[in-house]
Tab-separated table of C-alpha atoms in Angstrom:
chain	number	residue	atom	x	y	z
A	1	UNK	CA	27.332	176.001	-51.385
A	2	UNK	CA	30.049	174.313	-49.404
A	3	UNK	CA	32.557	174.666	-52.299
A	4	UNK	CA	31.689	178.261	-52.575
A	5	UNK	CA	32.278	179.113	-49.064
A	6	UNK	CA	35.716	177.233	-49.027
A	7	UNK	CA	36.342	178.869	-51.974
A	8	UNK	CA	35.622	182.664	-50.501
A	9	UNK	CA	37.619	181.918	-47.537
A	10	UNK	CA	40.615	180.678	-49.692
A	11	UNK	CA	40.500	184.305	-51.353
A	12	UNK	CA	40.221	186.040	-48.461
A	13	UNK	CA	43.593	184.116	-47.358
A	14	UNK	CA	45.428	185.346	-50.390
A	15	UNK	CA	44.555	188.444	-50.134
A	16	UNK	CA	45.345	188.794	-46.556
A	17	UNK	CA	49.416	187.190	-47.448
A	18	UNK	CA	49.504	189.495	-50.641
A	19	UNK	CA	48.522	192.576	-48.598
A	20	UNK	CA	51.198	191.277	-46.093
A	21	UNK	CA	53.674	190.703	-48.114
A	22	UNK	CA	53.442	194.430	-50.005
A	23	UNK	CA	53.911	195.930	-46.719
A	24	UNK	CA	56.838	194.071	-45.616
A	25	UNK	CA	59.124	196.657	-47.101
A	26	UNK	CA	57.571	199.486	-44.503
A	27	UNK	CA	57.882	196.790	-41.488
A	28	UNK	CA	61.045	198.180	-39.183
A	29	UNK	CA	63.304	195.164	-38.887
A	30	UNK	CA	66.448	195.338	-36.920
A	31	UNK	CA	68.994	197.473	-38.928
A	32	UNK	CA	72.326	196.074	-39.622
A	33	UNK	CA	74.110	198.680	-37.931
A	34	UNK	CA	71.971	197.836	-34.735
A	35	UNK	CA	72.796	194.197	-35.134
A	36	UNK	CA	76.903	195.142	-35.507
A	37	UNK	CA	76.527	196.918	-32.561
A	38	UNK	CA	75.149	194.027	-30.690
A	39	UNK	CA	77.540	191.946	-31.595
A	40	UNK	CA	80.561	194.103	-30.993
A	41	UNK	CA	79.249	194.495	-27.425
A	42	UNK	CA	78.752	190.601	-27.134
A	43	UNK	CA	82.507	190.820	-28.238
A	44	UNK	CA	83.575	192.786	-25.476
A	45	UNK	CA	81.958	190.729	-22.942
A	46	UNK	CA	83.298	187.908	-24.212
A	47	UNK	CA	86.762	189.323	-23.797
A	48	UNK	CA	86.327	190.524	-20.223
A	49	UNK	CA	84.538	187.407	-19.089
A	50	UNK	CA	87.443	185.053	-20.488
A	51	UNK	CA	90.037	187.126	-18.873
A	52	UNK	CA	88.297	187.313	-15.512
A	53	UNK	CA	86.461	183.995	-15.331
A	54	UNK	CA	87.650	181.489	-17.896
A	55	UNK	CA	90.244	179.879	-15.870
A	56	UNK	CA	88.649	179.285	-12.494
A	57	UNK	CA	85.628	178.367	-14.289
A	58	UNK	CA	87.575	175.635	-15.973
A	59	UNK	CA	89.234	174.619	-12.520
A	60	UNK	CA	85.843	174.175	-10.898
A	61	UNK	CA	84.668	172.123	-14.016
A	62	UNK	CA	87.414	169.911	-14.057
A	63	UNK	CA	87.377	169.186	-10.418
A	64	UNK	CA	83.173	168.497	-10.886
A	65	UNK	CA	84.165	165.874	-13.254
A	66	UNK	CA	85.993	163.932	-11.015
A	67	UNK	CA	82.891	163.329	-9.125
A	68	UNK	CA	80.703	162.222	-11.957
A	69	UNK	CA	80.919	159.168	-14.626
A	70	UNK	CA	82.916	161.751	-16.947
A	71	UNK	CA	86.137	161.400	-14.497
A	72	UNK	CA	87.918	160.261	-17.286
A	73	UNK	CA	87.773	163.733	-18.901
A	74	UNK	CA	89.502	165.241	-16.089
A	75	UNK	CA	92.030	162.529	-16.221
A	76	UNK	CA	93.064	162.523	-19.601
A	77	UNK	CA	93.362	166.336	-19.460
A	78	UNK	CA	95.659	166.485	-16.506
A	79	UNK	CA	97.889	163.606	-18.252
A	80	UNK	CA	98.016	165.744	-21.467
A	81	UNK	CA	98.995	168.739	-19.561
A	82	UNK	CA	102.293	166.539	-17.882
A	83	UNK	CA	103.163	165.927	-21.458
A	84	UNK	CA	102.667	169.161	-22.691
A	85	UNK	CA	103.720	171.178	-19.911
A	86	UNK	CA	107.019	173.221	-21.378
A	87	UNK	CA	104.940	173.987	-24.602
A	88	UNK	CA	104.003	177.586	-23.385
A	89	UNK	CA	107.233	178.112	-22.480
A	90	UNK	CA	108.693	177.490	-25.949
A	91	UNK	CA	107.027	179.588	-28.316
A	92	UNK	CA	103.740	177.861	-27.433
A	93	UNK	CA	101.045	176.497	-29.992
A	94	UNK	CA	99.252	179.164	-31.907
A	95	UNK	CA	96.268	178.516	-34.406
A	96	UNK	CA	95.655	180.683	-37.421
A	97	UNK	CA	92.061	179.757	-37.354
A	98	UNK	CA	91.308	181.409	-33.560
A	99	UNK	CA	93.340	184.357	-34.491
A	100	UNK	CA	91.198	184.663	-37.157
A	101	UNK	CA	87.658	184.508	-35.742
A	102	UNK	CA	85.241	187.135	-36.538
A	103	UNK	CA	84.722	187.784	-32.668
A	104	UNK	CA	87.861	189.674	-32.761
A	105	UNK	CA	86.737	192.213	-35.573
A	106	UNK	CA	83.824	192.822	-33.499
A	107	UNK	CA	86.057	193.417	-30.490
A	108	UNK	CA	87.847	195.833	-32.142
A	109	UNK	CA	85.191	197.654	-34.035
A	110	UNK	CA	83.297	198.280	-30.390
A	111	UNK	CA	86.076	200.960	-29.696
A	112	UNK	CA	87.236	200.896	-32.689
A	113	UNK	CA	91.111	199.735	-32.702
A	114	UNK	CA	93.570	200.769	-35.422
A	115	UNK	CA	96.997	199.384	-35.896
A	116	UNK	CA	99.255	201.923	-37.580
A	117	UNK	CA	102.456	201.252	-39.493
A	118	UNK	CA	105.234	204.083	-39.495
A	119	UNK	CA	108.492	201.518	-40.777
A	120	UNK	CA	109.331	198.249	-42.150
A	121	UNK	CA	110.336	195.821	-40.174
A	122	UNK	CA	112.667	193.270	-41.655
A	123	UNK	CA	111.855	189.334	-41.219
A	124	UNK	CA	115.398	188.484	-40.790
A	125	UNK	CA	115.837	189.889	-37.399
A	126	UNK	CA	113.960	189.788	-34.264
A	127	UNK	CA	111.827	192.330	-32.202
A	128	UNK	CA	111.179	193.473	-28.890
A	129	UNK	CA	107.802	195.463	-28.905
A	130	UNK	CA	107.640	197.939	-25.934
A	131	UNK	CA	103.911	198.344	-25.675
A	132	UNK	CA	102.592	201.714	-23.790
A	133	UNK	CA	100.393	202.586	-21.582
A	134	UNK	CA	99.297	199.229	-20.038
A	135	UNK	CA	95.543	200.656	-19.207
A	136	UNK	CA	93.358	198.532	-17.554
A	137	UNK	CA	92.610	195.439	-20.240
A	138	UNK	CA	95.133	196.221	-22.536
A	139	UNK	CA	92.626	195.767	-25.554
A	140	UNK	CA	95.116	197.216	-28.112
A	141	UNK	CA	97.952	194.858	-27.884
A	142	UNK	CA	95.473	191.800	-27.718
A	143	UNK	CA	93.555	192.851	-30.650
A	144	UNK	CA	96.750	194.173	-32.716
A	145	UNK	CA	99.002	191.527	-31.545
A	146	UNK	CA	97.143	188.628	-30.415
A	147	UNK	CA	94.674	188.282	-33.333
A	148	UNK	CA	94.405	189.432	-36.826
A	149	UNK	CA	91.620	191.679	-36.410
A	150	UNK	CA	93.580	194.697	-37.727
A	151	UNK	CA	95.784	192.745	-40.337
A	152	UNK	CA	98.998	192.420	-38.499
A	153	UNK	CA	100.221	189.613	-41.040
A	154	UNK	CA	99.507	191.543	-43.909
A	155	UNK	CA	101.310	194.773	-42.546
A	156	UNK	CA	104.381	192.701	-41.318
A	157	UNK	CA	104.821	189.781	-43.429
A	158	UNK	CA	107.139	187.441	-42.237
A	159	UNK	CA	107.014	188.530	-38.309
A	160	UNK	CA	105.447	186.381	-36.072
A	161	UNK	CA	103.952	188.221	-32.746
A	162	UNK	CA	104.127	186.950	-29.248
A	163	UNK	CA	102.078	188.875	-26.753
A	164	UNK	CA	103.613	188.073	-23.403
A	165	UNK	CA	101.687	188.114	-20.156
A	166	UNK	CA	101.854	186.986	-16.721
A	167	UNK	CA	102.951	183.439	-16.296
A	168	UNK	CA	100.685	182.529	-13.735
A	169	UNK	CA	97.849	182.492	-16.195
A	170	UNK	CA	99.594	179.245	-18.039
A	171	UNK	CA	98.608	177.468	-14.497
A	172	UNK	CA	95.106	177.914	-15.376
A	173	UNK	CA	93.817	174.733	-17.138
A	174	UNK	CA	92.172	174.718	-20.472
A	175	UNK	CA	92.697	178.656	-20.196
A	176	UNK	CA	96.669	177.956	-21.008
A	177	UNK	CA	95.220	176.642	-24.491
A	178	UNK	CA	93.361	179.363	-25.251
A	179	UNK	CA	96.056	181.481	-24.372
A	180	UNK	CA	98.639	179.529	-26.576
A	181	UNK	CA	96.068	179.492	-29.972
A	182	UNK	CA	96.419	183.212	-29.726
A	183	UNK	CA	100.244	183.514	-29.722
A	184	UNK	CA	100.157	184.598	-26.109
A	185	UNK	CA	103.226	183.542	-24.129
A	186	UNK	CA	104.587	184.162	-20.675
A	187	UNK	CA	106.535	186.888	-19.715
A	188	UNK	CA	109.385	184.753	-18.353
A	189	UNK	CA	113.573	184.942	-18.863
A	190	UNK	CA	113.136	181.288	-20.139
A	191	UNK	CA	110.312	182.011	-22.707
A	192	UNK	CA	112.267	185.299	-24.118
A	193	UNK	CA	115.227	183.623	-24.338
A	194	UNK	CA	113.603	180.684	-26.019
A	195	UNK	CA	112.088	182.682	-28.457
A	196	UNK	CA	114.861	185.136	-29.135
A	197	UNK	CA	117.662	182.488	-29.784
A	198	UNK	CA	115.873	179.293	-30.410
A	199	UNK	CA	113.107	179.846	-32.764
A	200	UNK	CA	114.354	181.578	-36.041
A	201	UNK	CA	113.861	184.990	-36.954
A	202	UNK	CA	110.781	187.195	-37.478
A	203	UNK	CA	110.036	186.810	-33.910
A	204	UNK	CA	108.327	189.851	-32.172
A	205	UNK	CA	107.484	189.825	-28.353
A	206	UNK	CA	105.256	192.264	-27.127
A	207	UNK	CA	105.675	193.513	-23.638
A	208	UNK	CA	103.515	195.935	-21.875
A	209	UNK	CA	106.384	197.476	-20.132
A	210	UNK	CA	104.577	199.472	-17.172
A	211	UNK	CA	102.727	196.137	-16.223
A	212	UNK	CA	100.458	196.136	-13.406
A	213	UNK	CA	101.878	198.967	-11.266
A	214	UNK	CA	101.210	201.370	-14.653
A	215	UNK	CA	97.654	199.793	-14.691
A	216	UNK	CA	97.238	201.584	-11.064
A	217	UNK	CA	97.785	204.987	-12.507
A	218	UNK	CA	95.556	204.625	-15.557
A	219	UNK	CA	93.623	208.019	-15.822
A	220	UNK	CA	91.566	208.954	-18.657
A	221	UNK	CA	93.134	212.029	-20.619
A	222	UNK	CA	96.514	211.498	-19.122
A	223	UNK	CA	99.249	210.125	-21.232
A	224	UNK	CA	101.587	208.571	-19.017
A	225	UNK	CA	104.023	205.317	-18.706
A	226	UNK	CA	105.884	203.623	-16.068
A	227	UNK	CA	109.306	203.392	-17.941
A	228	UNK	CA	112.350	205.177	-16.159
A	229	UNK	CA	113.111	201.924	-13.801
A	230	UNK	CA	111.860	199.271	-16.305
A	231	UNK	CA	115.118	198.039	-18.164
A	232	UNK	CA	114.913	194.067	-18.012
A	233	UNK	CA	113.541	194.142	-21.990
A	234	UNK	CA	116.459	196.346	-22.709
A	235	UNK	CA	118.905	193.908	-21.053
A	236	UNK	CA	117.098	190.735	-23.116
A	237	UNK	CA	117.098	193.315	-26.187
A	238	UNK	CA	120.660	193.283	-25.889
A	239	UNK	CA	121.526	189.886	-24.890
A	240	UNK	CA	120.151	188.568	-28.082
A	241	UNK	CA	120.447	191.708	-30.721
A	242	UNK	CA	116.902	192.002	-30.827
A	243	UNK	CA	115.848	195.273	-32.101
A	244	UNK	CA	113.645	197.491	-29.888
A	245	UNK	CA	110.201	198.811	-31.161
A	246	UNK	CA	108.195	201.173	-29.160
A	247	UNK	CA	104.501	201.347	-29.642
A	248	UNK	CA	102.100	203.689	-27.996
A	249	UNK	CA	98.574	203.261	-28.046
A	250	UNK	CA	96.622	206.571	-28.127
A	251	UNK	CA	93.128	206.122	-26.132
A	252	UNK	CA	94.207	202.893	-24.301
A	253	UNK	CA	93.482	204.862	-21.006
A	254	UNK	CA	90.399	206.222	-21.843
A	255	UNK	CA	88.686	203.010	-21.615
A	256	UNK	CA	87.793	203.388	-18.232
A	257	UNK	CA	87.374	205.493	-15.233
A	258	UNK	CA	89.431	204.476	-12.167
A	259	UNK	CA	88.844	205.275	-8.665
A	260	UNK	CA	92.737	206.430	-7.740
A	261	UNK	CA	93.304	206.076	-4.012
A	262	UNK	CA	95.418	208.432	-2.115
A	263	UNK	CA	99.270	207.614	-1.636
A	264	UNK	CA	99.647	206.389	2.292
A	265	UNK	CA	95.660	205.066	1.922
A	266	UNK	CA	95.262	201.741	3.140
A	267	UNK	CA	93.174	201.103	-0.088
A	268	UNK	CA	96.558	202.322	-1.835
A	269	UNK	CA	98.679	199.969	0.293
A	270	UNK	CA	96.377	196.941	-0.402
A	271	UNK	CA	96.079	197.304	-4.125
A	272	UNK	CA	100.149	197.473	-4.435
A	273	UNK	CA	100.386	194.616	-1.856
A	274	UNK	CA	98.322	192.342	-4.215
A	275	UNK	CA	99.962	193.425	-7.171
A	276	UNK	CA	103.167	192.399	-5.789
A	277	UNK	CA	101.988	189.302	-4.578
A	278	UNK	CA	99.870	188.078	-7.512
A	279	UNK	CA	101.164	190.030	-9.842
A	280	UNK	CA	98.266	192.041	-10.992
A	281	UNK	CA	96.697	194.923	-9.770
A	282	UNK	CA	93.143	195.158	-8.381
A	283	UNK	CA	91.687	198.128	-9.942
A	284	UNK	CA	88.434	199.826	-9.008
A	285	UNK	CA	86.805	200.713	-12.209
A	286	UNK	CA	83.777	202.330	-13.892
A	287	UNK	CA	82.694	201.926	-17.277
A	288	UNK	CA	79.428	201.991	-19.002
A	289	UNK	CA	76.640	199.478	-19.165
A	290	UNK	CA	75.906	196.748	-21.655
A	291	UNK	CA	73.093	198.904	-23.602
A	292	UNK	CA	74.297	202.477	-23.110
A	293	UNK	CA	77.396	204.091	-23.291
A	294	UNK	CA	75.393	207.020	-20.779
A	295	UNK	CA	74.786	204.784	-17.938
A	296	UNK	CA	76.922	203.113	-15.313
A	297	UNK	CA	78.508	199.626	-15.840
A	298	UNK	CA	81.876	197.588	-16.133
A	299	UNK	CA	81.668	197.654	-20.021
A	300	UNK	CA	84.477	199.427	-21.654
A	301	UNK	CA	83.684	203.207	-22.723
A	302	UNK	CA	83.936	202.785	-26.689
A	303	UNK	CA	86.616	205.264	-26.981
A	304	UNK	CA	89.050	204.756	-30.372
A	305	UNK	CA	92.523	203.108	-29.407
A	306	UNK	CA	95.383	203.540	-32.077
A	307	UNK	CA	98.528	201.315	-31.656
A	308	UNK	CA	100.938	203.252	-33.592
A	309	UNK	CA	104.292	201.239	-34.163
A	310	UNK	CA	107.636	203.029	-34.050
A	311	UNK	CA	110.721	202.850	-35.619
A	312	UNK	CA	112.973	200.105	-34.807
A	313	UNK	CA	116.327	200.541	-32.587
A	314	UNK	CA	119.154	198.351	-33.628
A	315	UNK	CA	121.306	197.270	-30.824
A	316	UNK	CA	124.148	194.940	-30.922
A	317	UNK	CA	124.570	191.501	-29.444
A	318	UNK	CA	125.965	191.281	-26.069
A	319	UNK	CA	125.886	188.334	-24.130
A	320	UNK	CA	126.698	189.939	-20.763
A	321	UNK	CA	125.773	193.642	-21.193
A	322	UNK	CA	126.822	196.409	-18.343
A	323	UNK	CA	124.667	198.439	-16.364
A	324	UNK	CA	125.887	201.711	-18.594
A	325	UNK	CA	125.434	199.666	-21.984
A	326	UNK	CA	121.838	198.954	-20.798
A	327	UNK	CA	121.553	202.607	-19.759
A	328	UNK	CA	122.469	203.769	-23.149
A	329	UNK	CA	119.992	201.721	-24.968
A	330	UNK	CA	117.467	202.653	-22.467
A	331	UNK	CA	117.638	206.192	-22.969
A	332	UNK	CA	117.305	205.586	-26.472
A	333	UNK	CA	114.358	203.759	-26.245
A	334	UNK	CA	112.941	206.483	-24.060
A	335	UNK	CA	113.987	209.141	-26.282
A	336	UNK	CA	112.443	207.267	-29.371
A	337	UNK	CA	109.144	206.715	-27.696
A	338	UNK	CA	109.054	210.076	-26.819
A	339	UNK	CA	109.856	211.267	-30.510
A	340	UNK	CA	107.217	209.023	-31.424
A	341	UNK	CA	104.348	210.453	-29.257
A	342	UNK	CA	105.155	213.866	-30.380
A	343	UNK	CA	105.151	212.940	-33.955
A	344	UNK	CA	101.762	211.483	-33.988
A	345	UNK	CA	99.762	212.891	-30.691
A	346	UNK	CA	97.838	215.558	-33.327
A	347	UNK	CA	96.654	212.766	-35.404
A	348	UNK	CA	94.936	210.957	-32.801
A	349	UNK	CA	92.862	213.610	-30.723
A	350	UNK	CA	95.565	215.161	-28.641
A	351	UNK	CA	96.707	218.828	-28.911
A	352	UNK	CA	100.120	220.104	-29.219
A	353	UNK	CA	100.181	221.079	-25.572
A	354	UNK	CA	99.296	217.355	-24.473
A	355	UNK	CA	102.566	215.641	-22.944
A	356	UNK	CA	103.626	211.880	-22.149
A	357	UNK	CA	104.802	211.944	-18.559
A	358	UNK	CA	107.161	209.091	-17.779
A	359	UNK	CA	107.536	207.403	-14.252
C-alpha cells in the first residue's frame, strides 16, 4: 500500500513538472530589449556618478584607510603618485581594454550616439579636433573619442585620440588613473606641446573649445558655440603644424533642460564666478528619471547625438605665429565649422532655416 501511495505521488509530481515545462513558452520573461534598455540606463548612471563623485569618494576612502590597519594602501598609492606624477602630462597611460568596455557601448546606445566620418585623416600628421558644442556632460566627445564604443580606431586607423579636460581632474587620486586609461589628458600648454611635438605622428587632441562658458548657455534646440574669441587652439596648431579639424555634435545640447538665469542676476554672477575659480560651470539642469523619460530627474533625455568630423584644415608650422596669422586661420576654421553645420544639418533632424550662432 505504501509503495502504491508513493508511486501515485511520484506520478503526480512528474505530471506537474511536465505541465509546467509545457507552459514555459507562455511565461512573460524580461525581454532582451527591456534588459538592454536597463543596462543602458545603468551605464549612464555610472558615467554621471563617476564624473561627479569618483574623485571626492576616492579622497575620502584613502583618508579613511589611513586610520585603519590598511593604512599601507594609502601610503603605497601616494608613493606611486609621486613616482608617476608626470605621466598624465606626457600623453598618459591608456589601456585599450578599458576603452573597449561594453559599458561604453551601452552608454552610447542610450541616446544613441553616432560618429560620422567625412574625410580621411592621414596618420603621418597630427591634429587638433575642435569639438562643438560642449553641452552639459560632453557625452558625444567621451563616447566617440574617449572610448571605442563607436569604432574610432576602425574609422581612423593610425590615429590616437586624446580628449582634453581640466587639469584639476588629474589632482584627484585614483580618478586620474581612470581618466588616463581612456586616453583623457589635461588641456594644458605643456601637455599639448608634448603630444604634438614629442609623441610622434597620428595624434589627435580633442578640445571642447567653448568650455565651461559655453555649457552655461546650453539650451535645447539652440545651436550656439563660444568661438569668436577662442584662438589658443589655433595658435597651438600653427606652432606645431597640426591640422585643424572641426567637429560638430548635433543633439549635444538637447540632453538636458537648463535653468537660465538672467544676465546681471546674482545667480548668474555666482555661476560665472565659480567658473573662473574652479574651471567648471555650476549648471542647474533638469533631465528625466531613471525609470521614465516622462518624469523629472537627473538622467539625460535620450536624444540622438551625432558627432560629424569635418574636413582637416592644413596649417603651416610657425614657431611664433603673429596675431594676424592666428586670426587668418581662426577665420578659416570658423568658416569650415559653419560649412560643416550647413551641409549636415538636414541629415540630423534640423531644417534649412536652423542656423549656427557663434559668440
